[in-house]
PDB file of C-alpha atoms in Angstrom:
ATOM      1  CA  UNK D1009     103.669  80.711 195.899  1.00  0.00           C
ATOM      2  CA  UNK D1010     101.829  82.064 192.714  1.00  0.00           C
ATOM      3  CA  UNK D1011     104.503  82.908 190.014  1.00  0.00           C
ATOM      4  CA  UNK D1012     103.099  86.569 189.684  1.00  0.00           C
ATOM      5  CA  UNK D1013     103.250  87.150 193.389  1.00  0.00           C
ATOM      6  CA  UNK D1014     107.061  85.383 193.397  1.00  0.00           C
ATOM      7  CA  UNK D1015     107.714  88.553 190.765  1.00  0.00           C
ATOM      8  CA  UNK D1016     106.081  91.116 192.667  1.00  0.00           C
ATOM      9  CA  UNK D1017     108.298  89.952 196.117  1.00  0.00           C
ATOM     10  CA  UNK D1018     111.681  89.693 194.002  1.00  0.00           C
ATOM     11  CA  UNK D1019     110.714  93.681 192.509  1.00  0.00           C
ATOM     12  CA  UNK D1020     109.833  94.890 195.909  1.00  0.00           C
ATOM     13  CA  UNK D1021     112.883  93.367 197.526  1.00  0.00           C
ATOM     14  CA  UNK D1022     115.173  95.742 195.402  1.00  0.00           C
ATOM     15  CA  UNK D1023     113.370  98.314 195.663  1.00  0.00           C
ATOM     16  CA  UNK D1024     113.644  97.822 199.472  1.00  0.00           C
ATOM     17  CA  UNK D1025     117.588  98.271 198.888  1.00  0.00           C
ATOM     18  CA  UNK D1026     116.851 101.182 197.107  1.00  0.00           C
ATOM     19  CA  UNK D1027     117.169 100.468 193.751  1.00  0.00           C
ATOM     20  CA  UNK D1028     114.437 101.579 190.852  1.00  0.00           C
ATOM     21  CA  UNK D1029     112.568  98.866 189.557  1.00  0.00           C
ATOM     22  CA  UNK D1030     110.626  99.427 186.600  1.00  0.00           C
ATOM     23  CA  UNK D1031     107.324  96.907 186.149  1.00  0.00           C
ATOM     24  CA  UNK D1032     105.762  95.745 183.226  1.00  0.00           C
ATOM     25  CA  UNK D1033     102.253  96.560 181.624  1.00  0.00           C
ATOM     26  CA  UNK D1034     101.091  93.274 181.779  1.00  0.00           C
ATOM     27  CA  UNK D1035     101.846  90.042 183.128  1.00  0.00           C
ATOM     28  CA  UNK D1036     101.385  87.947 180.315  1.00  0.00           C
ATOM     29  CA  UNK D1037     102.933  88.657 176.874  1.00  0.00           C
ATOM     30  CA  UNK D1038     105.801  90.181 178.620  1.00  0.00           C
ATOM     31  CA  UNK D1039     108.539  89.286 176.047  1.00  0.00           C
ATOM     32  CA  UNK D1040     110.452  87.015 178.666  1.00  0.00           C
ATOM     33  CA  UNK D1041     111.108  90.072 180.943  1.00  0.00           C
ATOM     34  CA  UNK D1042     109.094  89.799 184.157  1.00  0.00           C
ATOM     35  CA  UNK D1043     110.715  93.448 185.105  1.00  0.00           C
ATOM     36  CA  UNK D1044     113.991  95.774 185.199  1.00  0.00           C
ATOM     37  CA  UNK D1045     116.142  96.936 188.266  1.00  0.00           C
ATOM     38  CA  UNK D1046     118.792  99.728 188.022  1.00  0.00           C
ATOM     39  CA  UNK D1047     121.511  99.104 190.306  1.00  0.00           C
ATOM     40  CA  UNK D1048     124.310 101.678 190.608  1.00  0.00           C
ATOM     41  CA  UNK D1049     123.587 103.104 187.419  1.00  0.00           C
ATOM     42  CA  UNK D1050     123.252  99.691 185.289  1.00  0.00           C
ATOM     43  CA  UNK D1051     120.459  98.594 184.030  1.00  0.00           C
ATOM     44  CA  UNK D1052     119.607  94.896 184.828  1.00  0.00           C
ATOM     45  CA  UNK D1053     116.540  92.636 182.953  1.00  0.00           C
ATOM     46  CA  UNK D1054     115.135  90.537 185.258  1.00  0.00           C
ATOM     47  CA  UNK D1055     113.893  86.720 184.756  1.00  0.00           C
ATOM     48  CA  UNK D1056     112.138  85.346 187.674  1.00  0.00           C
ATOM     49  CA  UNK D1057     111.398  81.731 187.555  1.00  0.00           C
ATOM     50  CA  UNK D1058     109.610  79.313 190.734  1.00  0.00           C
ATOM     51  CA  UNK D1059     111.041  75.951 190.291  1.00  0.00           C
ATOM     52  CA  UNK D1060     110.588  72.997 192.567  1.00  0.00           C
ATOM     53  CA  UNK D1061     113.447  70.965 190.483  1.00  0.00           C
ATOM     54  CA  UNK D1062     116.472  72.259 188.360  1.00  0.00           C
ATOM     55  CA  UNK D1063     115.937  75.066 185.607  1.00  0.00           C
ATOM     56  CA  UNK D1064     115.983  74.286 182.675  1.00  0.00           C
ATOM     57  CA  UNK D1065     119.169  75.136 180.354  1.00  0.00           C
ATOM     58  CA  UNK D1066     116.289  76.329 177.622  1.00  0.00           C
ATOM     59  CA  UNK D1067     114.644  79.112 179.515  1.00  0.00           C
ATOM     60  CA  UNK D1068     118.549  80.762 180.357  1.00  0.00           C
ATOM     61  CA  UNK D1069     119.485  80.254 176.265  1.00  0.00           C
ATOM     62  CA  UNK D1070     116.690  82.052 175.948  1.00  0.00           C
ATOM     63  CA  UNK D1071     116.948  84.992 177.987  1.00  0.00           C
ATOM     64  CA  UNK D1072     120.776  85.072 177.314  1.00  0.00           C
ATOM     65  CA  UNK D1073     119.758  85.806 173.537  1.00  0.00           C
ATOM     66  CA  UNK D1074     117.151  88.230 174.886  1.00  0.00           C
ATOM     67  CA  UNK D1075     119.746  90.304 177.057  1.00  0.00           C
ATOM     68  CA  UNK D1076     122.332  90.485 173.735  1.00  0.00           C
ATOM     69  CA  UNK D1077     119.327  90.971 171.559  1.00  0.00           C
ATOM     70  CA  UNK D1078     118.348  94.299 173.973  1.00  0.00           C
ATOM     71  CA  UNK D1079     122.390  94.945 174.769  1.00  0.00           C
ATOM     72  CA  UNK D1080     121.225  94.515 178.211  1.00  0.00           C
ATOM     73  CA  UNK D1081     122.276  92.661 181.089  1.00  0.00           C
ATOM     74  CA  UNK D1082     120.276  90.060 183.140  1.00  0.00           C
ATOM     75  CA  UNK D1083     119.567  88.642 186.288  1.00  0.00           C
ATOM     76  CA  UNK D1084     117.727  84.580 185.939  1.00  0.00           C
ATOM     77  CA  UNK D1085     116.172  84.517 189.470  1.00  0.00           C
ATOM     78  CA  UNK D1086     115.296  81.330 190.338  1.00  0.00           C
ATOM     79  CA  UNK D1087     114.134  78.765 193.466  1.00  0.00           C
ATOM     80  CA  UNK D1088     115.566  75.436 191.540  1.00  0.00           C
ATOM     81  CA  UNK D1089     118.843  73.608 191.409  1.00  0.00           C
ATOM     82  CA  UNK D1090     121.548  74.795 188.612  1.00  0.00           C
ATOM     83  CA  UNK D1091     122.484  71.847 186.587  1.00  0.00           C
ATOM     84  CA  UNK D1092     125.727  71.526 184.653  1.00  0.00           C
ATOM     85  CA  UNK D1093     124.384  72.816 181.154  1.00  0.00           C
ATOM     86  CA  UNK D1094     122.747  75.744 182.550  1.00  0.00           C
ATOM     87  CA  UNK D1095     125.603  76.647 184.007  1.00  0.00           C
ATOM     88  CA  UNK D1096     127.827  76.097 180.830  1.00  0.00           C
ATOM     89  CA  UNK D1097     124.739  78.699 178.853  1.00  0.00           C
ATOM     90  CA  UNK D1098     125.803  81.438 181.651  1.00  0.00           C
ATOM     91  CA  UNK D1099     129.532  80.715 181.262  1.00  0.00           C
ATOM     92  CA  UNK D1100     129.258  80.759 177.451  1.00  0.00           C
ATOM     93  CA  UNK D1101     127.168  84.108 177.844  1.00  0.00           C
ATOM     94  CA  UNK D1102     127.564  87.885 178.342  1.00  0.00           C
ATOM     95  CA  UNK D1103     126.487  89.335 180.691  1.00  0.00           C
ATOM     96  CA  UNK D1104     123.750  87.622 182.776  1.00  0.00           C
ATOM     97  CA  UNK D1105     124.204  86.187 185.905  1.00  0.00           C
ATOM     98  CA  UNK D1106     122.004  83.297 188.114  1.00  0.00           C
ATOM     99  CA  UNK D1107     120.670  84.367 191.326  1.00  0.00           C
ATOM    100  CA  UNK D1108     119.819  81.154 193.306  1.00  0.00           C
ATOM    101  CA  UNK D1109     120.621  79.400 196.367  1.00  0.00           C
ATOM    102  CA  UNK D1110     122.212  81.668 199.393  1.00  0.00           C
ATOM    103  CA  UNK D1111     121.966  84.785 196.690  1.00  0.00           C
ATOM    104  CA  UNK D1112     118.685  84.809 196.528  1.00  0.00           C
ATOM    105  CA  UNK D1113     118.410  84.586 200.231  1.00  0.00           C
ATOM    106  CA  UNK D1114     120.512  87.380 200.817  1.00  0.00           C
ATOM    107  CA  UNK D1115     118.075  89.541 197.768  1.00  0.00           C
ATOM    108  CA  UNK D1116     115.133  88.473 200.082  1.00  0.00           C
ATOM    109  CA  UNK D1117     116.468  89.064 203.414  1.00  0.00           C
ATOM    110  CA  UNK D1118     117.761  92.390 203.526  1.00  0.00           C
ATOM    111  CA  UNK D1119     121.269  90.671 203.767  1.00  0.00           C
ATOM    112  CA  UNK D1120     124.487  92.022 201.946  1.00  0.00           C
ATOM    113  CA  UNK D1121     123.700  91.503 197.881  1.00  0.00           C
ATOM    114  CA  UNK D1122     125.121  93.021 195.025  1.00  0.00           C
ATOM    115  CA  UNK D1123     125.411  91.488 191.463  1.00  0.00           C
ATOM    116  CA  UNK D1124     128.601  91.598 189.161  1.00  0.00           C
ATOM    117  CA  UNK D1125     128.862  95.228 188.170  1.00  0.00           C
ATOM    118  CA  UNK D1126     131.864  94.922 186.152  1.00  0.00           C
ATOM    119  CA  UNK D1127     131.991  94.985 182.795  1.00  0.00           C
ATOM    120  CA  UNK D1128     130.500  91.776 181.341  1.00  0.00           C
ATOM    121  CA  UNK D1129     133.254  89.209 180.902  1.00  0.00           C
ATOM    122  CA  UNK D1130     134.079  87.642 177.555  1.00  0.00           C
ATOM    123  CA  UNK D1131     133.093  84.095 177.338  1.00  0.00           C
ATOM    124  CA  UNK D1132     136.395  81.893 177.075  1.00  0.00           C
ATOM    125  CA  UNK D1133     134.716  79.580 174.752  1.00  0.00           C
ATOM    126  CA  UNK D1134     131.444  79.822 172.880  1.00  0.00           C
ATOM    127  CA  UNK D1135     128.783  77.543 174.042  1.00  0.00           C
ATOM    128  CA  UNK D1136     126.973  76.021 171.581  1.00  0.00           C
ATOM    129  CA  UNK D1137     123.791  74.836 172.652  1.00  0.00           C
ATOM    130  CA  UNK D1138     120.419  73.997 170.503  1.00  0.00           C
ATOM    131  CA  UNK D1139     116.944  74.016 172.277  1.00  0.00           C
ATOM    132  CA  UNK D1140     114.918  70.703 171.173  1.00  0.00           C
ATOM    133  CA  UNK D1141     111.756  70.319 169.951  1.00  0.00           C
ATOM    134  CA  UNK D1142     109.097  69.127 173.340  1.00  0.00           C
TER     135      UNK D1142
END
């Protein structure tokens, strides 16, 4: 599935459930936000990536500092496997959560699905972790 079309299904699937979505301008140059859902009130940025392997820890540092950058909180969609150190960059973050897995099956499906609307929990221990040069 085309990555912009993989977007486009994830935005219409909350706004199946009722939820406003808001789109972007543009595809391209979108700041690392491929679109924003308000659920119950709460605003959540959304990150939607199409992997055939596991995500990579890089891409969720990077929209973890984007979500405390904009005070928001975010939602890293993704088709992949969660490895350990992306794991630890959620657990050592504020705020943003990993939809994967049987999650993202119940988003698509219609089945019951509701991200962590409580307050975002303080990490226990920070998580230092330093994106290498490719």
């Amino acid at each position: 599935m085309d990555p912009l079309a993989f977007e486009e299904l994830l935005l219409e699937a909350f706004e199946r459930r009722g939820h406003r979505v808001i789109r972007n301008c543009r595809y391209t140059g979108d700041g690392g936000v491929d679109g924003e859902v308000i659920i119950d009130g709460i605003r959540f940025l959304i990150q939607a990536k199409r992997y055939k392997d596991a995500i990579r820890p890089e891409h969720v540092w990077d929209f973890a500092q984007l979500c405390a950058t904009r005070r928001q909180r975010g939602l890293f969609i993704h088709t992949g496997r969660t490895g350990g150190m992306s794991r630890a960059v959620v657990d050592g973050a504020t705020g943003i959560q990993i939809v994967s897995g049987q999650k993202l099956l119940a988003l698509l499906t219609g089945a019951p699905f509701l991200p962590d609307l409580c307050e975002p929990r303080r990490p226990r221990e920070t998580i230092a972790f330093r994106r290498t040069s490719s």
